[in-house]
PDB file of C-alpha atoms in Angstrom:
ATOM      1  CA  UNK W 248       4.818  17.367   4.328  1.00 62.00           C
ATOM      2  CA  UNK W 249       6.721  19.436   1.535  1.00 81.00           C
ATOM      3  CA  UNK W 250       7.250  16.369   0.002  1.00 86.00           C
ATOM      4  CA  UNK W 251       3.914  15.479  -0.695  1.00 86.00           C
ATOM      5  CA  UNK W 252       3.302  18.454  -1.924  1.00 84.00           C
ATOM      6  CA  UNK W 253       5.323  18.815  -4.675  1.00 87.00           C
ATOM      7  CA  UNK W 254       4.175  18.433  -8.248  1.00 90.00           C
ATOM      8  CA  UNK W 255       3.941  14.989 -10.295  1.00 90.00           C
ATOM      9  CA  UNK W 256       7.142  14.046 -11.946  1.00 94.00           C
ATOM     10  CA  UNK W 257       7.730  10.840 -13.154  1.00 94.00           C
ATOM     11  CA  UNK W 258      11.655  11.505 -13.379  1.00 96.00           C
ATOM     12  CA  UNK W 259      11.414  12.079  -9.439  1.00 97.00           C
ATOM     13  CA  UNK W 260       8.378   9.908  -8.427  1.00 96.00           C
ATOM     14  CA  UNK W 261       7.322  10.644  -4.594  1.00 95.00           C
ATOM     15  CA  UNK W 262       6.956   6.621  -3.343  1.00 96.00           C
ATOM     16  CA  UNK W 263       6.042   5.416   0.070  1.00 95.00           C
ATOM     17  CA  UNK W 264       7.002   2.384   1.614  1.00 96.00           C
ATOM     18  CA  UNK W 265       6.073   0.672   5.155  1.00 94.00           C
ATOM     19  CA  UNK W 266       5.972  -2.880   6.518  1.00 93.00           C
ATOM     20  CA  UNK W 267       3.062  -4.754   8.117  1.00 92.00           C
ATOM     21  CA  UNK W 268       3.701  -8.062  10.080  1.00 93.00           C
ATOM     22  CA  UNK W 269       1.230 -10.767   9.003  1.00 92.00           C
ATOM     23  CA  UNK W 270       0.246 -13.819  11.222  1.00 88.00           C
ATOM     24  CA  UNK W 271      -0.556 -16.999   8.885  1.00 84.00           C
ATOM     25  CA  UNK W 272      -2.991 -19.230  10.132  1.00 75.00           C
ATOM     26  CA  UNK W 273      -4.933 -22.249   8.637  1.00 68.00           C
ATOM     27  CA  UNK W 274      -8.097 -24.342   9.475  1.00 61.00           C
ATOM     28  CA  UNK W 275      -7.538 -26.911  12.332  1.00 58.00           C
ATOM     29  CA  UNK W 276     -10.626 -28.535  10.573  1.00 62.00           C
ATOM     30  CA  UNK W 277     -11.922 -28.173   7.068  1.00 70.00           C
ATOM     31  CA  UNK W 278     -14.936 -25.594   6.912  1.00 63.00           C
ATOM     32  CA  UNK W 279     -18.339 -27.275   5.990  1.00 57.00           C
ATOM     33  CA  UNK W 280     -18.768 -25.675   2.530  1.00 71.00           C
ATOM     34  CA  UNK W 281     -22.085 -23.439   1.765  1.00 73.00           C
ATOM     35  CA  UNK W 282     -25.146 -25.949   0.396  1.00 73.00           C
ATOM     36  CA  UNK W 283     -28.877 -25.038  -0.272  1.00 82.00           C
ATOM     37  CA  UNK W 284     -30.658 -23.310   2.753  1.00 70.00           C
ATOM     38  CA  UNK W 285     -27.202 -23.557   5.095  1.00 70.00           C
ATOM     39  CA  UNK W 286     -24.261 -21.341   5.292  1.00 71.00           C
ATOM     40  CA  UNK W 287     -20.223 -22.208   5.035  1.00 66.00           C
ATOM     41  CA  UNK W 288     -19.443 -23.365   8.538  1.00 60.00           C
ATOM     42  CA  UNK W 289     -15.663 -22.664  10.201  1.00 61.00           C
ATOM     43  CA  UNK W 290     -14.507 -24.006  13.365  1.00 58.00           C
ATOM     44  CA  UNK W 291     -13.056 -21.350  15.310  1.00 63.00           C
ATOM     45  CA  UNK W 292      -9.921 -23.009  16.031  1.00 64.00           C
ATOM     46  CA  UNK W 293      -7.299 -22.750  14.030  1.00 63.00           C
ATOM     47  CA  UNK W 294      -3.898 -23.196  13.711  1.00 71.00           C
ATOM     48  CA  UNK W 295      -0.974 -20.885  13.574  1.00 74.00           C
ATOM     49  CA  UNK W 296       1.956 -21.583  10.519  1.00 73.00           C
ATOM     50  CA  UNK W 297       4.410 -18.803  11.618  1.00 87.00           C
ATOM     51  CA  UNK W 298       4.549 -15.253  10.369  1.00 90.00           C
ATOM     52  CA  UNK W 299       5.574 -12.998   7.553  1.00 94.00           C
ATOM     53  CA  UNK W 300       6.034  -9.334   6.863  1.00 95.00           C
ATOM     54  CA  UNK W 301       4.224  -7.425   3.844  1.00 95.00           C
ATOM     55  CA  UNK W 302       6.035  -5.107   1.911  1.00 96.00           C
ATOM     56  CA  UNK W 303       3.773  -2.199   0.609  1.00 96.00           C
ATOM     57  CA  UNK W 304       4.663   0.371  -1.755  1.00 97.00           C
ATOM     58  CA  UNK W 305       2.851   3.333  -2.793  1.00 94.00           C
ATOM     59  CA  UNK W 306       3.141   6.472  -5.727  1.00 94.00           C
ATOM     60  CA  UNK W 307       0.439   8.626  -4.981  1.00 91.00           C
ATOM     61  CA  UNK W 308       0.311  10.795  -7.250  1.00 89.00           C
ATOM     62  CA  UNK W 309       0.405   7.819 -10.184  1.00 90.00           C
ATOM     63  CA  UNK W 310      -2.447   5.689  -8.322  1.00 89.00           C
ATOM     64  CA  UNK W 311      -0.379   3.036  -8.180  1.00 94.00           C
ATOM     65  CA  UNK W 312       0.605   0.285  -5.504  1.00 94.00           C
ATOM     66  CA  UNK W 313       2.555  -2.813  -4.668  1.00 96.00           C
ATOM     67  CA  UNK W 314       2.334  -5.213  -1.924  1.00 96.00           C
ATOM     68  CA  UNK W 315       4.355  -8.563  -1.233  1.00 97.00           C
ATOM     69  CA  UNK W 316       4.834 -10.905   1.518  1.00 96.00           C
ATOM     70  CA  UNK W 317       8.493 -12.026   2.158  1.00 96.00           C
ATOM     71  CA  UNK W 318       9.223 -14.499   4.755  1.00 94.00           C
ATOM     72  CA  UNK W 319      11.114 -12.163   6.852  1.00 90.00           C
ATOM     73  CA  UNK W 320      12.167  -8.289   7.066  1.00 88.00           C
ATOM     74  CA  UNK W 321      15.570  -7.871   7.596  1.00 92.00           C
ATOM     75  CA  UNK W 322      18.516  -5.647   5.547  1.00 94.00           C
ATOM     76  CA  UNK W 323      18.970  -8.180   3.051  1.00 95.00           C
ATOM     77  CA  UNK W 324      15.195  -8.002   2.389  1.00 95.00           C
ATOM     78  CA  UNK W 325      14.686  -4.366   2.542  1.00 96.00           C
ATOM     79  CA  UNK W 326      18.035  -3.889   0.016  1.00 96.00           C
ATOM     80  CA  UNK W 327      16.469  -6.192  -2.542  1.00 96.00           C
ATOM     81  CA  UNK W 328      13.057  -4.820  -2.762  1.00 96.00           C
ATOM     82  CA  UNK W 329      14.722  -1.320  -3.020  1.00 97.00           C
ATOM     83  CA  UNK W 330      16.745  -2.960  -5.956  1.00 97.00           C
ATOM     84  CA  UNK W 331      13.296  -4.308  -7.609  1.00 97.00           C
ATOM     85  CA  UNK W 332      11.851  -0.787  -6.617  1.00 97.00           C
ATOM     86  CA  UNK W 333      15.009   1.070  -8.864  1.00 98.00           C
ATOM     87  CA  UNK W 334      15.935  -1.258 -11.551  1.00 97.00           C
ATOM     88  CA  UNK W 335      12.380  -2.887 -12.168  1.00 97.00           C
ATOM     89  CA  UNK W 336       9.957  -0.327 -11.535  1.00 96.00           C
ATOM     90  CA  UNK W 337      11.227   3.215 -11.728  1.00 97.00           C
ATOM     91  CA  UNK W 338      14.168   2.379 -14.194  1.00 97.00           C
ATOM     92  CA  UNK W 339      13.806   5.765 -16.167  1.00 96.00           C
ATOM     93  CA  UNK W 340      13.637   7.754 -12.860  1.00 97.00           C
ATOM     94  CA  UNK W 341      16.496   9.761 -12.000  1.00 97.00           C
ATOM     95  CA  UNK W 342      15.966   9.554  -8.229  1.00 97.00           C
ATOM     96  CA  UNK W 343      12.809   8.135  -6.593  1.00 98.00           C
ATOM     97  CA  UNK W 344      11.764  10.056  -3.522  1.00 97.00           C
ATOM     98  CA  UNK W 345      11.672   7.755  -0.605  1.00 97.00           C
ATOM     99  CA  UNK W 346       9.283   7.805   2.229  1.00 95.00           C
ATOM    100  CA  UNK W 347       9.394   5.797   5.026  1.00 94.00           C
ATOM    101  CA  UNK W 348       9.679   5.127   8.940  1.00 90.00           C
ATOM    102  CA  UNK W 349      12.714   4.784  11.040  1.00 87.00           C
ATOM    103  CA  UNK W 350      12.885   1.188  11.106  1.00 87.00           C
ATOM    104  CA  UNK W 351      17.056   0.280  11.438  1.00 89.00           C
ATOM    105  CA  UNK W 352      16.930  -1.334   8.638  1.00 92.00           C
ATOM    106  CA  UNK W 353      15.789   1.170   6.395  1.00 93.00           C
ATOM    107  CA  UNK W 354      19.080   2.607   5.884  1.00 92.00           C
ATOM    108  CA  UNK W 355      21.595   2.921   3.095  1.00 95.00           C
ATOM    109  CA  UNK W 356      23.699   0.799   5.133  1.00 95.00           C
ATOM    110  CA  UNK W 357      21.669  -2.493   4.174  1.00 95.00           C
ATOM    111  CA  UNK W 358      22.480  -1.850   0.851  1.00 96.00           C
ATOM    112  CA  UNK W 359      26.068  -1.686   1.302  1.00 95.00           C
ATOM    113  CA  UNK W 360      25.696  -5.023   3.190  1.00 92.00           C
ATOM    114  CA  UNK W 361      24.178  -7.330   0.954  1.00 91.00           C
ATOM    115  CA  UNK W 362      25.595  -5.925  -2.420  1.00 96.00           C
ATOM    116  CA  UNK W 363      28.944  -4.655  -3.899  1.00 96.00           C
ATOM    117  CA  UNK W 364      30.600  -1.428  -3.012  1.00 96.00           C
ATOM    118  CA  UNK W 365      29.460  -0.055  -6.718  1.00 97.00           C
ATOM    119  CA  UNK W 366      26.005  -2.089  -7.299  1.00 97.00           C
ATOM    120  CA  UNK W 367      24.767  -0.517  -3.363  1.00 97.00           C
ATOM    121  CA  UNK W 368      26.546   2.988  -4.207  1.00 97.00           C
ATOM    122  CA  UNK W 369      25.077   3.125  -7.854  1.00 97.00           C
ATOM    123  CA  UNK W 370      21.589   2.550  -6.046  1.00 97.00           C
ATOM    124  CA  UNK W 371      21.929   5.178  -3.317  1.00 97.00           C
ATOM    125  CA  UNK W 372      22.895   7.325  -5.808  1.00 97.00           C
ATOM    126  CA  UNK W 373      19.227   7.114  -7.253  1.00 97.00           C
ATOM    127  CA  UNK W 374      17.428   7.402  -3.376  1.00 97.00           C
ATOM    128  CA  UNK W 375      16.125  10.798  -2.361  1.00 96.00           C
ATOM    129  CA  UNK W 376      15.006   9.370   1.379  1.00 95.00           C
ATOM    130  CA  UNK W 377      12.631  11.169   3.763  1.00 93.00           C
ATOM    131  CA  UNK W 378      11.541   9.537   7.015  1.00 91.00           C
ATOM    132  CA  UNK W 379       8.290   9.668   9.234  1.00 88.00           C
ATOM    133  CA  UNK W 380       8.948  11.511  12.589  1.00 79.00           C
ATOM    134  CA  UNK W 381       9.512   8.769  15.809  1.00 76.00           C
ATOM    135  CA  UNK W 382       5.689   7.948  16.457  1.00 70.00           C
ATOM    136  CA  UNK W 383       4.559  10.111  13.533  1.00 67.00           C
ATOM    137  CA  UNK W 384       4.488   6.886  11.012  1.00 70.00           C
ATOM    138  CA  UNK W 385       0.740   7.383  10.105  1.00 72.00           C
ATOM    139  CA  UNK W 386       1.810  10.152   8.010  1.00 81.00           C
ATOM    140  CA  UNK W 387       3.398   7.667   5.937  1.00 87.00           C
ATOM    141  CA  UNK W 388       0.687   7.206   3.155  1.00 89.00           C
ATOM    142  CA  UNK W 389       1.513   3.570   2.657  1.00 91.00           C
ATOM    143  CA  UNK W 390       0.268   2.987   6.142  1.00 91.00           C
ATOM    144  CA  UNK W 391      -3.502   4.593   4.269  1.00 88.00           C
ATOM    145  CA  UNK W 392      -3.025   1.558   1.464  1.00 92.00           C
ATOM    146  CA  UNK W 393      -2.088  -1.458   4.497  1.00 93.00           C
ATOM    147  CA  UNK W 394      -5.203   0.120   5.868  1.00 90.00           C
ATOM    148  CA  UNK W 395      -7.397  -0.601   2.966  1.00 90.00           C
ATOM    149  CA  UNK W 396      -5.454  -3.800   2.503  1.00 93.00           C
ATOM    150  CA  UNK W 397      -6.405  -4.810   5.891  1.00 91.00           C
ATOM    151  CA  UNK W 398     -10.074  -4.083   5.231  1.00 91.00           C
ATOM    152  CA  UNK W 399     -11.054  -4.799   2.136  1.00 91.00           C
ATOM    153  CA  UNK W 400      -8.013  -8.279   0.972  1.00 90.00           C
ATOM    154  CA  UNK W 401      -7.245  -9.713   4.485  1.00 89.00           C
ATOM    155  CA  UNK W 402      -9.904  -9.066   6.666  1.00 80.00           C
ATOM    156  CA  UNK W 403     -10.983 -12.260   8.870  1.00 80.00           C
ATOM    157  CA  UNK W 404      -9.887 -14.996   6.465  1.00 82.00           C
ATOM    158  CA  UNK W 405      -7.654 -17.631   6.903  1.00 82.00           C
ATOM    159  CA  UNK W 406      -4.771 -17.790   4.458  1.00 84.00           C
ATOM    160  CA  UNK W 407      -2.477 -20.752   5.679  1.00 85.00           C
ATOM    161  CA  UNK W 408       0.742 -20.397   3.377  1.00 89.00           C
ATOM    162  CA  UNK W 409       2.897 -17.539   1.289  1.00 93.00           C
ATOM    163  CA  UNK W 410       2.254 -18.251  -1.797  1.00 93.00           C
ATOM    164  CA  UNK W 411      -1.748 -18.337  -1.006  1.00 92.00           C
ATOM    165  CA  UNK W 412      -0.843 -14.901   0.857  1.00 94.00           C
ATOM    166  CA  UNK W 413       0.939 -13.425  -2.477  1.00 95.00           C
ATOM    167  CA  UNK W 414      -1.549 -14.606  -4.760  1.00 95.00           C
ATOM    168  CA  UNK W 415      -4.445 -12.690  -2.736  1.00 94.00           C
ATOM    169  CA  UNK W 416      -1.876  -9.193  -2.339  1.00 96.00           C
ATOM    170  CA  UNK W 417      -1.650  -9.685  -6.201  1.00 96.00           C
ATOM    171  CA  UNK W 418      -5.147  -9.832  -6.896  1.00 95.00           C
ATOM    172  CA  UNK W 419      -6.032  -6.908  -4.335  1.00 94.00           C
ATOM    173  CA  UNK W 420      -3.409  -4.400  -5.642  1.00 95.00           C
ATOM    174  CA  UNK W 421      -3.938  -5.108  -9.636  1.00 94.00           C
ATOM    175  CA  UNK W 422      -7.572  -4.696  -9.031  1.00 92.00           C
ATOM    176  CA  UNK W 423      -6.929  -1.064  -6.845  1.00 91.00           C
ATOM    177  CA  UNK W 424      -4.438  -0.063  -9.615  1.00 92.00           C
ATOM    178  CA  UNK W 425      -7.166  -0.315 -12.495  1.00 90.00           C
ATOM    179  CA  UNK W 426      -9.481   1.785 -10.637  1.00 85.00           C
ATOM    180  CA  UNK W 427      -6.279   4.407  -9.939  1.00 70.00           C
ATOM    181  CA  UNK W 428      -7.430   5.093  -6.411  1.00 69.00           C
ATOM    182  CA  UNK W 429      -5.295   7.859  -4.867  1.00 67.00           C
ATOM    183  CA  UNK W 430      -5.179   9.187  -1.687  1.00 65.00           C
ATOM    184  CA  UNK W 431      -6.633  12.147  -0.812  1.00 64.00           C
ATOM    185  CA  UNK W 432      -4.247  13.558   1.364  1.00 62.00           C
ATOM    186  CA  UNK W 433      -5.308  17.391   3.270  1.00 60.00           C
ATOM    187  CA  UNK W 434      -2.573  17.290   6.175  1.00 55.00           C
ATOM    188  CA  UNK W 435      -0.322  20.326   5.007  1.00 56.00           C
ATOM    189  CA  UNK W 436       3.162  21.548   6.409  1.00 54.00           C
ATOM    190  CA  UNK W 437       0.864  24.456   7.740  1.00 56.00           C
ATOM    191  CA  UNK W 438      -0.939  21.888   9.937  1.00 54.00           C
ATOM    192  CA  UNK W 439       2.114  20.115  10.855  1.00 52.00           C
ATOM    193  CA  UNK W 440       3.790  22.905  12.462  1.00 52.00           C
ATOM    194  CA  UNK W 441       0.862  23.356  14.333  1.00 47.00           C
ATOM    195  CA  UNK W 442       0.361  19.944  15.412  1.00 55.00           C
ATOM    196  CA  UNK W 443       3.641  18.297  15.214  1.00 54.00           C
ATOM    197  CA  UNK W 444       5.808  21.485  16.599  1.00 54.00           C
ATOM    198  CA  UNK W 445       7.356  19.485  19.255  1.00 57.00           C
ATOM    199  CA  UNK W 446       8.985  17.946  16.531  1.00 55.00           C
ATOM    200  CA  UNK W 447      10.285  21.346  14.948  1.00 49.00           C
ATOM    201  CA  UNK W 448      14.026  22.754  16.497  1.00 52.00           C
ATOM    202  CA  UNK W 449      12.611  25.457  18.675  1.00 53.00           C
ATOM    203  CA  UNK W 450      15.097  28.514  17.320  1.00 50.00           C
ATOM    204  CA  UNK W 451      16.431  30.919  20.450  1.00 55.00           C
TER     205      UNK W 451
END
């Protein structure tokens, strides 16, 4: 929680990252389309074309978000969207502050096994990382923007392919970043050692 509490500074952005698995599906049949005096009609079958995982990422305190669907969420995928994160996004930062769950492959090590001794060791050089307690990812605030994601991109449609997929994230987070929604986030370190204190090393 100190981490989220500490003042903006774009040389040490605070980011949050998290991971939401996505089931693809498409139309088994081809909806009637809307016409005067009748709705759009969808047959409730459908059909299922596999799954993929989106990649969010979140600065607070800038208003500012990212999300992506990559086929899979492995190392190799994590490591490369941590290089895009560093070298594309936050390439004046001096360290970017890293939140995110315990997932095993949201470790330095990933970076060490898809890259070059120097390239992944130049890059952990510039990660500051803090992770969610075991069963404590909601305080993750990029699990607040899959939320809205969820509600107000994805919601009950049916989007049948990646590229469809990335082309609606695209849309959804440009649009949220013009409006600079933030989050407004009350839980303090106060409140977590309150609630969370079976998490805290109980000093004898």
């Amino acid at each position: 929680m100190a981490v989220y509490a500490r003042p903006y500074d774009p040389l040490r952005p605070v980011v949050c990252m998290d991971e939401k698995p996505y089931q693809k599906l498409d139309h088994a049949r081809e909806p009637l389309p809307t016409r005067p005096g009748s709705i759009e009609k969808v047959d409730s079958e459908y059909v299922r074309n596999g799954t993929c995982s989106i990649f969010m990422f979140n600065e607070p305190l800038a208003g500012w978000r990212k999300a992506e669907a990559l086929p899979r969420r492995t190392k190799v995928d994590w490591a490369h969207k941590i290089k895009w994160l560093l070298d594309e996004e936050y390439p004046d930062a001096e360290v970017v502050v890293l939140v995110q769950d315990n997932l095993n492959t949201h470790n330095l090590s990933s970076l060490y096994e898809d890259f070059p001794t120097e390239e992944a060791f130049r890059l952990a050089q510039r990660l500051e990382m803090h992770y969610t307690p075991r069963h404590g990812s909601w305080l993750n605030m990029a699990e607040c923007e899959l939320s809205a994601l969820a509600t107000q991109c994805l919601g009950d449609k049916r989007i049948a392919d990646i590229d469809m997929l990335n082309a609606e994230l695209a849309a959804w987070h440009t649009r949220r970043n013009q409006t600079q929604k933030g989050i407004d986030w009350q839980f303090t370190t106060k409140d977590a050692r309150i609630k969370l204190k079976r998490l805290y090393p109980v000093i004898i």
